[in-house]
Tab-separated table of C-alpha atoms in Angstrom:
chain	number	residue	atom	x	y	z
A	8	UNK	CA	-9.241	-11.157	30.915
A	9	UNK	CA	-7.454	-14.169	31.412
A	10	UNK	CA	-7.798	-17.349	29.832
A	11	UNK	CA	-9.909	-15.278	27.784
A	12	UNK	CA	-9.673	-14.202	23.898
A	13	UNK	CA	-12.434	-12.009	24.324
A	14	UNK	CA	-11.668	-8.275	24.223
A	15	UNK	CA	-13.358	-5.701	26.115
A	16	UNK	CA	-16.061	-3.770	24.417
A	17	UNK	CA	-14.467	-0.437	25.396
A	18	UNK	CA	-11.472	-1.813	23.101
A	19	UNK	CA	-12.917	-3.173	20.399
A	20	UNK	CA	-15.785	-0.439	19.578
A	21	UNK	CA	-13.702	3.095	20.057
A	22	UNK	CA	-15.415	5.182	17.374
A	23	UNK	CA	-12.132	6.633	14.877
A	24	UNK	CA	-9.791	9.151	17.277
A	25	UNK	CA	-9.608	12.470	15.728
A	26	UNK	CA	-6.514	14.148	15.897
A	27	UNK	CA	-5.700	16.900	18.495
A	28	UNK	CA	-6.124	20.361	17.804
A	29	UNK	CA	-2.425	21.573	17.562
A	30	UNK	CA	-1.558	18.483	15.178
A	31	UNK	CA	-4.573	19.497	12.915
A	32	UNK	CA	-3.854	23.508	13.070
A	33	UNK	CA	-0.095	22.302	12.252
A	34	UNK	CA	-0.895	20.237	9.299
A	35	UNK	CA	-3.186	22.619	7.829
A	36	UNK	CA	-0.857	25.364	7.781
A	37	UNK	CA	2.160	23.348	6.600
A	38	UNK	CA	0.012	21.925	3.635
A	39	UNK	CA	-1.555	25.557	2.627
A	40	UNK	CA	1.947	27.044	2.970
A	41	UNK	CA	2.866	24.095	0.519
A	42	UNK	CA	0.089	24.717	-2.240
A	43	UNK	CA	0.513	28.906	-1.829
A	44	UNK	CA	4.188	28.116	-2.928
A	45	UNK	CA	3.221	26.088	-5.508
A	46	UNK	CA	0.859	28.175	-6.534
A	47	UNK	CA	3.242	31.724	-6.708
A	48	UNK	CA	6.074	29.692	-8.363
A	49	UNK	CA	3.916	28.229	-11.339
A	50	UNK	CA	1.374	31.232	-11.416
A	51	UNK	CA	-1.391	29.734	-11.622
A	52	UNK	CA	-4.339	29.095	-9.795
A	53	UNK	CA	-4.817	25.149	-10.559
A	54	UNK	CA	-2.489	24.110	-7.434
A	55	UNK	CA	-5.156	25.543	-5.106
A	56	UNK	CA	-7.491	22.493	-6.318
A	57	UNK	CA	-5.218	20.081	-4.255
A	58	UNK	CA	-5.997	21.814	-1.061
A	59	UNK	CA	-9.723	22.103	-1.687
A	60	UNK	CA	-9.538	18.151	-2.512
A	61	UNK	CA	-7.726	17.211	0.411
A	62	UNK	CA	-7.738	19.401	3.380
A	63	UNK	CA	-11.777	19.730	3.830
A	64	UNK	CA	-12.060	15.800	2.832
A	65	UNK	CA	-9.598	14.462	5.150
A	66	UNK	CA	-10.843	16.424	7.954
A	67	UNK	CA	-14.267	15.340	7.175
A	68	UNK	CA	-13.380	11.613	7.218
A	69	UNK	CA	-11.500	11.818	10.441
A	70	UNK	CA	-11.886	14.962	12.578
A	71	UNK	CA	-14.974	16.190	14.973
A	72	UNK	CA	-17.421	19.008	13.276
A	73	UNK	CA	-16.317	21.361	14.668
A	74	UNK	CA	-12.344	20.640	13.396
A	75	UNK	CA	-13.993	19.842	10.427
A	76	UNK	CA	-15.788	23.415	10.570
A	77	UNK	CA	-12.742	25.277	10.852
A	78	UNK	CA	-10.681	23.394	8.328
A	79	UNK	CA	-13.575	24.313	5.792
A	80	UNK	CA	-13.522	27.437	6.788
A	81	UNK	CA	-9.903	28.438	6.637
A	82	UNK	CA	-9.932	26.429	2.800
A	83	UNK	CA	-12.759	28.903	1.954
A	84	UNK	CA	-10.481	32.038	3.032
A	85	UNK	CA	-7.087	31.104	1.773
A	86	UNK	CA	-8.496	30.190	-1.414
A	87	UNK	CA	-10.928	33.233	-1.640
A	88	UNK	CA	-8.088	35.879	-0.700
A	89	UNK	CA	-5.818	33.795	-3.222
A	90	UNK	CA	-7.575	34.433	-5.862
A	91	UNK	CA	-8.455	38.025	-5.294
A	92	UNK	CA	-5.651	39.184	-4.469
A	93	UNK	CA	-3.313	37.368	-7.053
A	94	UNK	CA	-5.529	38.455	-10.347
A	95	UNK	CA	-6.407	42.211	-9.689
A	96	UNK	CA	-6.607	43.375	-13.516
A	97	UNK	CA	-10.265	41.166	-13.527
A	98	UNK	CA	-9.375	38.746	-16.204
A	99	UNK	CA	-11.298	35.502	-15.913
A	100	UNK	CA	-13.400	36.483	-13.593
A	101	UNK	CA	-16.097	33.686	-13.704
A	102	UNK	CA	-13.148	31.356	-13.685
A	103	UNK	CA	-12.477	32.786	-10.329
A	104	UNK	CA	-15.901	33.249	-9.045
A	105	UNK	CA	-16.700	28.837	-9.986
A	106	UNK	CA	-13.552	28.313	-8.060
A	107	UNK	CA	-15.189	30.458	-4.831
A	108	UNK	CA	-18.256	28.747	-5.763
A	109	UNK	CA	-16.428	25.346	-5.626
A	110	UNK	CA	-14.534	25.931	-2.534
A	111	UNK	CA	-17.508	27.215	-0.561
A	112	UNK	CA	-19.397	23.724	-1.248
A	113	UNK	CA	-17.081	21.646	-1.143
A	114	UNK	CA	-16.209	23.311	2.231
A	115	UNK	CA	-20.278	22.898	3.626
A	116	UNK	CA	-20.445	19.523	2.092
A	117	UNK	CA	-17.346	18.417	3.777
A	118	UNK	CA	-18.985	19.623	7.453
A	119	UNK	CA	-22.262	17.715	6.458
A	120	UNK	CA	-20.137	14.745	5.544
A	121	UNK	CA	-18.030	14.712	9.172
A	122	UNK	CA	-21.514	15.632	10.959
A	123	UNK	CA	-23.196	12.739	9.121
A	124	UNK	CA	-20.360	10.444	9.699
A	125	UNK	CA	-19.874	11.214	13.979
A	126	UNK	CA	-24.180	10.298	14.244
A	127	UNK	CA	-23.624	6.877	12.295
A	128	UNK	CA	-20.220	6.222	14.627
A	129	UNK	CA	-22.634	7.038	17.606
A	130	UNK	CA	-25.226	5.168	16.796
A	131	UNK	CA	-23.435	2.362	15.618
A	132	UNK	CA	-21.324	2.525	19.582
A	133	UNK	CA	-24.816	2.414	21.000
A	134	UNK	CA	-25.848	-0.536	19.471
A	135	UNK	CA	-22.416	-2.370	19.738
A	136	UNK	CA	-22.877	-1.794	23.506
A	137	UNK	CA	-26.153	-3.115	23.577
A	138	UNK	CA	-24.807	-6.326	22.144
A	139	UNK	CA	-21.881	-6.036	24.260
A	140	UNK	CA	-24.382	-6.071	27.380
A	141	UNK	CA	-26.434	-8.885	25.862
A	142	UNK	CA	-23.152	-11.070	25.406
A	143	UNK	CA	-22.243	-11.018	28.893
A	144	UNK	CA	-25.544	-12.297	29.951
A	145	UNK	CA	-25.413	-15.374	26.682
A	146	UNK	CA	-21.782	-16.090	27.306
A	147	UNK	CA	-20.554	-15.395	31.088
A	148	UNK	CA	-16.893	-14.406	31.063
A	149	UNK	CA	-14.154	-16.778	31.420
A	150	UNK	CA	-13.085	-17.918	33.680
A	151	UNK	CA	-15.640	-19.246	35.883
A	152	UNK	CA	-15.530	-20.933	39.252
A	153	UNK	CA	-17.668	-23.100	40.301
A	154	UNK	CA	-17.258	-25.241	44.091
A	155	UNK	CA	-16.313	-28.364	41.616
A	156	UNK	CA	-14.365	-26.978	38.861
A	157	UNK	CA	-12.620	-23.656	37.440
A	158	UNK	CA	-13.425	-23.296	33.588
A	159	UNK	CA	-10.795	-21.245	31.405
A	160	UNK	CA	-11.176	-20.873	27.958
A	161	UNK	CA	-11.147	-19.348	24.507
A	162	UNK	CA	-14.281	-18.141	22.180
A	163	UNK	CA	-13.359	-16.672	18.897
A	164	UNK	CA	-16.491	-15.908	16.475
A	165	UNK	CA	-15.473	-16.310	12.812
A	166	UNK	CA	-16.591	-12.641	12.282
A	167	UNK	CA	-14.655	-10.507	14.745
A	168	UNK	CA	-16.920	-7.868	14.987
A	169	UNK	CA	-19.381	-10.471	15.993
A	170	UNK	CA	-20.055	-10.483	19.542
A	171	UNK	CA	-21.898	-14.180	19.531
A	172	UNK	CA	-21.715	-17.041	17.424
A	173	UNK	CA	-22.834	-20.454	16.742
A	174	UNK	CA	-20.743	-21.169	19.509
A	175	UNK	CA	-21.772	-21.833	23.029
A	176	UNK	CA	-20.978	-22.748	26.332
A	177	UNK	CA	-21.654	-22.389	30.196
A	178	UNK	CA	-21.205	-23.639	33.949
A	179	UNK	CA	-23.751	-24.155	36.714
A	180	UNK	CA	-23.418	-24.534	39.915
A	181	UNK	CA	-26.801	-26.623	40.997
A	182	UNK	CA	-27.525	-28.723	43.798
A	183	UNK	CA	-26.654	-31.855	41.811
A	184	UNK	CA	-22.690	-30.599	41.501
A	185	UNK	CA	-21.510	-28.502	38.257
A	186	UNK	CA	-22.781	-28.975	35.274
A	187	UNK	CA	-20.777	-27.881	32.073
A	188	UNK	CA	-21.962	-27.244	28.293
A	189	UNK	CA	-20.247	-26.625	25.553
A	190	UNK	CA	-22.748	-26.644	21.958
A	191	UNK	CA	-22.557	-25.552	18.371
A	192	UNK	CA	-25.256	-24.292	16.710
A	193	UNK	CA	-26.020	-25.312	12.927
A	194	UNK	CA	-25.738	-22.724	10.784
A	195	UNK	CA	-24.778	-19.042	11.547
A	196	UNK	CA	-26.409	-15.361	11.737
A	197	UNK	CA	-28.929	-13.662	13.944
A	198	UNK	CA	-31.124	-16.995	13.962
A	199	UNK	CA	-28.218	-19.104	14.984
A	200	UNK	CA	-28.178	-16.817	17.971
A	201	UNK	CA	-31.351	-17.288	18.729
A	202	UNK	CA	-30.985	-20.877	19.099
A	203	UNK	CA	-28.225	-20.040	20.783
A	204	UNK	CA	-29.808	-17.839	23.458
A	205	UNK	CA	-32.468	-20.791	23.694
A	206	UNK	CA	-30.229	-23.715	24.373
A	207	UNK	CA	-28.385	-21.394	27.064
A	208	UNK	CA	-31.753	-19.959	29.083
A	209	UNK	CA	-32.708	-23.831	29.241
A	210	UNK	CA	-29.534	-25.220	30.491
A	211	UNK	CA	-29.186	-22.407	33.076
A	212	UNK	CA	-32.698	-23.116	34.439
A	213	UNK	CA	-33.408	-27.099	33.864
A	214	UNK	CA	-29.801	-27.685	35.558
A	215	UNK	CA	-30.788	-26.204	38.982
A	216	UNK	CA	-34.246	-28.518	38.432
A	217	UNK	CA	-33.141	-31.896	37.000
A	218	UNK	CA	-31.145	-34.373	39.192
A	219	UNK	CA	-30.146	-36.252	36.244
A	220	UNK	CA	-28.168	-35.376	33.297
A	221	UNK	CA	-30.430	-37.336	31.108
A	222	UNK	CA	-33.631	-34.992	32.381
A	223	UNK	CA	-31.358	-32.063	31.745
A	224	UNK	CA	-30.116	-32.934	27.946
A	225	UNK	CA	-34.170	-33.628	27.640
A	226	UNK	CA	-35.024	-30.477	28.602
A	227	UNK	CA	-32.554	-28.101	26.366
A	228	UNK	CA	-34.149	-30.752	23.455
A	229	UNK	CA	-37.365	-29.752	24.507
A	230	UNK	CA	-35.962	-26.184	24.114
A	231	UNK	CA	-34.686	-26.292	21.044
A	232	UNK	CA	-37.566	-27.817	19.315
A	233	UNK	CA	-39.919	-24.964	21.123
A	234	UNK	CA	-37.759	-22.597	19.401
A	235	UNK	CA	-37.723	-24.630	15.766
A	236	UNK	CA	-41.658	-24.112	15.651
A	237	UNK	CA	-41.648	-20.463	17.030
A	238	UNK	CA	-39.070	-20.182	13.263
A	239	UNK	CA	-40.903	-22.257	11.798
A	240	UNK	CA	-43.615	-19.251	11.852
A	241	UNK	CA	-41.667	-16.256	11.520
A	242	UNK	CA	-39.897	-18.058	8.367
A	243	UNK	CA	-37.142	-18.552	9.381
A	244	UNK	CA	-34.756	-21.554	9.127
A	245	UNK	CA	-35.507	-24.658	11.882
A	246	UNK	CA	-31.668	-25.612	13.293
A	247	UNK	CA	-30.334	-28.224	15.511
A	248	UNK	CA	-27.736	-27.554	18.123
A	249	UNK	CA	-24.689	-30.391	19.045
A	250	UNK	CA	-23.901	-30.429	22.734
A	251	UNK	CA	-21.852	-32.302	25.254
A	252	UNK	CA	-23.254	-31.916	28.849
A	253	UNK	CA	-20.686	-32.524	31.368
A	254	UNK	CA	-21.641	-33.575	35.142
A	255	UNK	CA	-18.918	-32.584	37.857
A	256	UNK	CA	-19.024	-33.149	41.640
A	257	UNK	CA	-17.004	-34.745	44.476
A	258	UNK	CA	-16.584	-38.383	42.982
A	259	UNK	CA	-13.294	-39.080	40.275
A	260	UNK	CA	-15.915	-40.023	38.008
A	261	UNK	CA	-17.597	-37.567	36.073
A	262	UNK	CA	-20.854	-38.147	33.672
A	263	UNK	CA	-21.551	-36.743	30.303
A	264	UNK	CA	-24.075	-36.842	27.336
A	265	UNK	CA	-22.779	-36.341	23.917
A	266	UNK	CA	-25.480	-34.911	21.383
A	267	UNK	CA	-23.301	-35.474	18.724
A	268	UNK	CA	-20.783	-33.171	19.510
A	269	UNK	CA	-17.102	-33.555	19.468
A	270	UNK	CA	-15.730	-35.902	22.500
A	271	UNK	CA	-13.657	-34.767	24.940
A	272	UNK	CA	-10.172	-35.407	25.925
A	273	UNK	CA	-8.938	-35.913	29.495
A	274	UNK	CA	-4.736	-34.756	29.891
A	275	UNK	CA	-3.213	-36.616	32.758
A	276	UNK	CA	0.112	-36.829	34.122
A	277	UNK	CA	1.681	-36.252	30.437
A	278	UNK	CA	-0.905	-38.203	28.542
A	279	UNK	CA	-3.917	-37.683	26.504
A	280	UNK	CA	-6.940	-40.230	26.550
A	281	UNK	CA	-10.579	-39.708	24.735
A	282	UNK	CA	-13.381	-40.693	26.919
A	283	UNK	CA	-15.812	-43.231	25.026
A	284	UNK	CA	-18.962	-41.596	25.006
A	285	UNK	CA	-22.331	-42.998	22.865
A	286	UNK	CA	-22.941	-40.427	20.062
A	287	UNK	CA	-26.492	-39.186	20.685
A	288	UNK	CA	-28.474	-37.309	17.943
A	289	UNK	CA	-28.183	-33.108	18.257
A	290	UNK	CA	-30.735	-31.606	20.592
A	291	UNK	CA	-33.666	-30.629	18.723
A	292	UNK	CA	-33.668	-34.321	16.416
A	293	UNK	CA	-34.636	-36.032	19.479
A	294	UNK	CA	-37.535	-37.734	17.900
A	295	UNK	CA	-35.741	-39.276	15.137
A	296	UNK	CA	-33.061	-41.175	17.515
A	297	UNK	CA	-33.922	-44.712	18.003
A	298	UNK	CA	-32.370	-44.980	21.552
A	299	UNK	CA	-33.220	-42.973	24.812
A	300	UNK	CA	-30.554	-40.664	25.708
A	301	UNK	CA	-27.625	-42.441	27.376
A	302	UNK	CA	-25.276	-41.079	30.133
A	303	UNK	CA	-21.254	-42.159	29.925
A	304	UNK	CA	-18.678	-42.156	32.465
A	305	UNK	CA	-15.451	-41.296	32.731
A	306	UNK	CA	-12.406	-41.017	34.772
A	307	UNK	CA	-11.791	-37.678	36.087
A	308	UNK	CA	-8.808	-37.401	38.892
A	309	UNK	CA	-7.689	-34.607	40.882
A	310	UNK	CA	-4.984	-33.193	38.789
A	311	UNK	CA	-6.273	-33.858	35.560
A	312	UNK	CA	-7.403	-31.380	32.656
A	313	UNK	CA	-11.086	-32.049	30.725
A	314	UNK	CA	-10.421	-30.027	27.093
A	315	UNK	CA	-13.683	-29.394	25.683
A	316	UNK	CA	-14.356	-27.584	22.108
A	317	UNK	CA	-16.239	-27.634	18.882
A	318	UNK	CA	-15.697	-28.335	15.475
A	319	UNK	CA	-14.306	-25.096	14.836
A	320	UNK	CA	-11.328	-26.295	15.766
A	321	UNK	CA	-11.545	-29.842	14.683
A	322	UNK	CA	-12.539	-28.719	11.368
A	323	UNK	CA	-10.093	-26.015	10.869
A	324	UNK	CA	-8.131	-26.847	7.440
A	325	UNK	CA	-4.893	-26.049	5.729
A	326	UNK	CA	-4.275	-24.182	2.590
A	327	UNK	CA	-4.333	-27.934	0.893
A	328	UNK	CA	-7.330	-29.129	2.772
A	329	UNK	CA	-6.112	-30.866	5.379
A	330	UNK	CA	-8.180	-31.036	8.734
A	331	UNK	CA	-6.097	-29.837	11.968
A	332	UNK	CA	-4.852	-32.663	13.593
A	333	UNK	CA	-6.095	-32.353	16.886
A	334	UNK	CA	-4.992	-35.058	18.820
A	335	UNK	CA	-1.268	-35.193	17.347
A	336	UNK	CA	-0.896	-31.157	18.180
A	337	UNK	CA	-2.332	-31.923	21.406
A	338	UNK	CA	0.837	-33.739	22.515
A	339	UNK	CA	3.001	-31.033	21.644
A	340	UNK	CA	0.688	-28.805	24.336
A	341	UNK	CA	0.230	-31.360	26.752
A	342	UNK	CA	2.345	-29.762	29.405
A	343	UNK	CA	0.882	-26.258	29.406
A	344	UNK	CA	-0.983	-25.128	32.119
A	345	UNK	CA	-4.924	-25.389	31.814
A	346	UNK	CA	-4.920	-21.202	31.212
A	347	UNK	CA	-2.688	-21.203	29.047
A	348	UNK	CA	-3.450	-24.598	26.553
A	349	UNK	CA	-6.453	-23.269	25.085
A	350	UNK	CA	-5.139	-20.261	23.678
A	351	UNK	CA	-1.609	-21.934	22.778
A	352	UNK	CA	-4.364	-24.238	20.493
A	353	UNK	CA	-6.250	-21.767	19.171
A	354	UNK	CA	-3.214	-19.696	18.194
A	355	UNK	CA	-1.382	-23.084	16.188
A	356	UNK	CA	-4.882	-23.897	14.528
A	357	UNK	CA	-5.003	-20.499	12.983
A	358	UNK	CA	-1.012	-20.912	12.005
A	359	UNK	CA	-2.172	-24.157	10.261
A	360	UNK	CA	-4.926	-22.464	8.292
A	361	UNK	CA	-2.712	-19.950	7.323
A	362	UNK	CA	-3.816	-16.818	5.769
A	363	UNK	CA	-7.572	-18.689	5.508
A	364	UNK	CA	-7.952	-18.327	9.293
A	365	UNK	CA	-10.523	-20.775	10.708
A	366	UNK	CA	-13.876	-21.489	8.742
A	367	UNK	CA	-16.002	-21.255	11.587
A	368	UNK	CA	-16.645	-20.222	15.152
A	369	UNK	CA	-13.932	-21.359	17.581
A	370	UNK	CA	-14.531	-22.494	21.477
A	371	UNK	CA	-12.105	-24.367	23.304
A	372	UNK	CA	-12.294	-24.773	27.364
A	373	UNK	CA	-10.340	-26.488	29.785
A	374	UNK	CA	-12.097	-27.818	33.276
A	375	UNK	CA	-9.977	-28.579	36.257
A	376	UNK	CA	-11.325	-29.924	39.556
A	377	UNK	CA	-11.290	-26.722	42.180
A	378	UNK	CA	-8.449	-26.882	44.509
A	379	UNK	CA	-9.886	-27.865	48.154
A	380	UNK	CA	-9.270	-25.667	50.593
């Protein structure tokens, strides 16, 4: 998708391919041809262990049942008929008849194994498409269009098989012009999501409602702390949620309310500025600031690119501990195109960590007035 990171569920959650039928029939015949030579040049019976050990166990781990049933099944026979035929004066018979023994469970535990394995794969595909589903209704797809702006972007979770993060953002398109958020959760796992999903289902409702953007950062506070006391009772951790709420529409200036997130830089005709913005406490700590919320203005032109993120990229360190540097790397991107800066900065911060990778969630956005038609 572009100016998107995010891969598509069908890609990321493909249960293990087993291999085709002809491939499988070839390798199994190759490898018992293999361990019957072995086993008529030394005379003796020992080489037929390797094919018990491998053939039923790899087909197991990586074919369907029913290849797995017929591998297991052909194992059994070769080895049976091997050992019949090759010994016909009846000398060490119950050596012969454990090795039958052995070949005929290994060969139904190896069919249990594969049968076992397939209903966890499916089960597991089920619920990763599930999550799937409930990601595209949390975090909307980038890029997103909105009458005022066009949002690209790149969301990385730390964990890649994580679907959702601490990490969020979204657009609106209300009656008031377009409203932008970009947040970070404190703290990670299923209850950071939570929050998460709290701080989004606010924002999408209270920005159609509120006129201002000071209502609107009230109400995803309100939000927040709704969801603290519903944790609060099922035991789990309260959080707090930093947010910068960005207000778009016709005028070059646009407003914005920084809940002590990271600010925002504005690119412009080869240069990079950072807006001024008062830091506000986190949503949710409301109660403990000392000043009512306060909105900030900016300069916003036609032309110019608004690079949101969170402190997943700020805070990204090196090997030696040093933080990315942001604002320096920033004017070796400045010329990029808005679709393509956000991944060109996501893929140097992860070159600067090295083989660390980044420590925490990753979101970076850039917002660019719509072209007027």
């Amino acid at each position: 998708m572009t100016g998107s990171r995010r891969k598509r569920p069908g890609d990321t959650f493909d249960a293990i391919e087993p291999p085709g039928n002809a491939q499988l029939v070839a390798g199994v015949v190759t490898v018992t041809g293999l361990v019957e030579v072995l086993g008529t040049l030394s005379g003796s019976e020992v080489w037929l262990l390797g094919l018990l050990v491998f053939l039923p166990g790899a087909a197991s781990a990586l074919g369907t049942v029913r290849q797995t049933t017929f591998v297991a099944v052909w194992t059994a026979i070769v080895v049976t008929l091997s050992v019949l035929l090759r010994d016909r004066d009846g000398g060490h018979w119950l050596d012969r008849l454990l090795l039958i023994l052995f070949t005929l469970a290994l060969a139904a535990t190896s069919v249990y194994a594969c049968h076992r394995r397939i209903s966890r794969e499916h089960a597991m595909l089920r619920l990763r498409s599930t999550a799937a589903a409930m990601q595209r209704h949390i975090l909307h797809p980038l890029p997103l269009l909105t009458d005022d702006v066009l949002v690209n972007g790149v969301y990385e979770p730390l964990q890649e098989e994580r679907l959702v993060g601490g990490d969020i953002y979204d657009v609106v398109d209300s009656p008031f012009g377009t409203r932008v958020l970009i947040g970070d959760v404190q703290g990670k796992g299923l209850a950071a999501v939570g929050s998460a999903f709290a701080v989004i289902g606010a924002f999408r409702e209270a920005a159609h409602r509120e006129p201002t953007l000071t209502g609107l950062v009230d109400a995803l506070d309100a939000a927040v702390v709704r969801h603290n006391s519903y944790a609060m009772h099922t035991g789990d951790d309260e959080r707090f949620v930093t947010a910068l709420v960005v207000g778009v529409d016709a005028e070059t200036e646009v407003q914005a309310v920084n809940c002590g997130h990271v600010l925002p830089h504005v690119l412009y005709e080869g240069t990079i500025s950072t807006p001024e913005l008062e830091p506000g406490v986190p949503l949710g700590l409301a109660e403990l600031a000392h000043e009512p919320t306060t909105v900030g203005w900016f300069e916003f032109p036609e032309g110019a690119t608004l690079l949101l993120s969170t402190d997943g990229l700020t805070e990204t360190r090196s090997a030696d501990g040093t933080f990315y540097p942001v604002d320096e790397r920033l004017t070796k991107y400045v010329g990029l195109s808005p679709t393509a800066l956000p991944q060109a900065l996501h893929d140097d911060a992860r070159a600067f960590a090295g083989s660390g990778g980044p420590h925490d969630d990753v979101a970076v956005l850039t917002v660019r007035r719509s072209p007027r038609l």
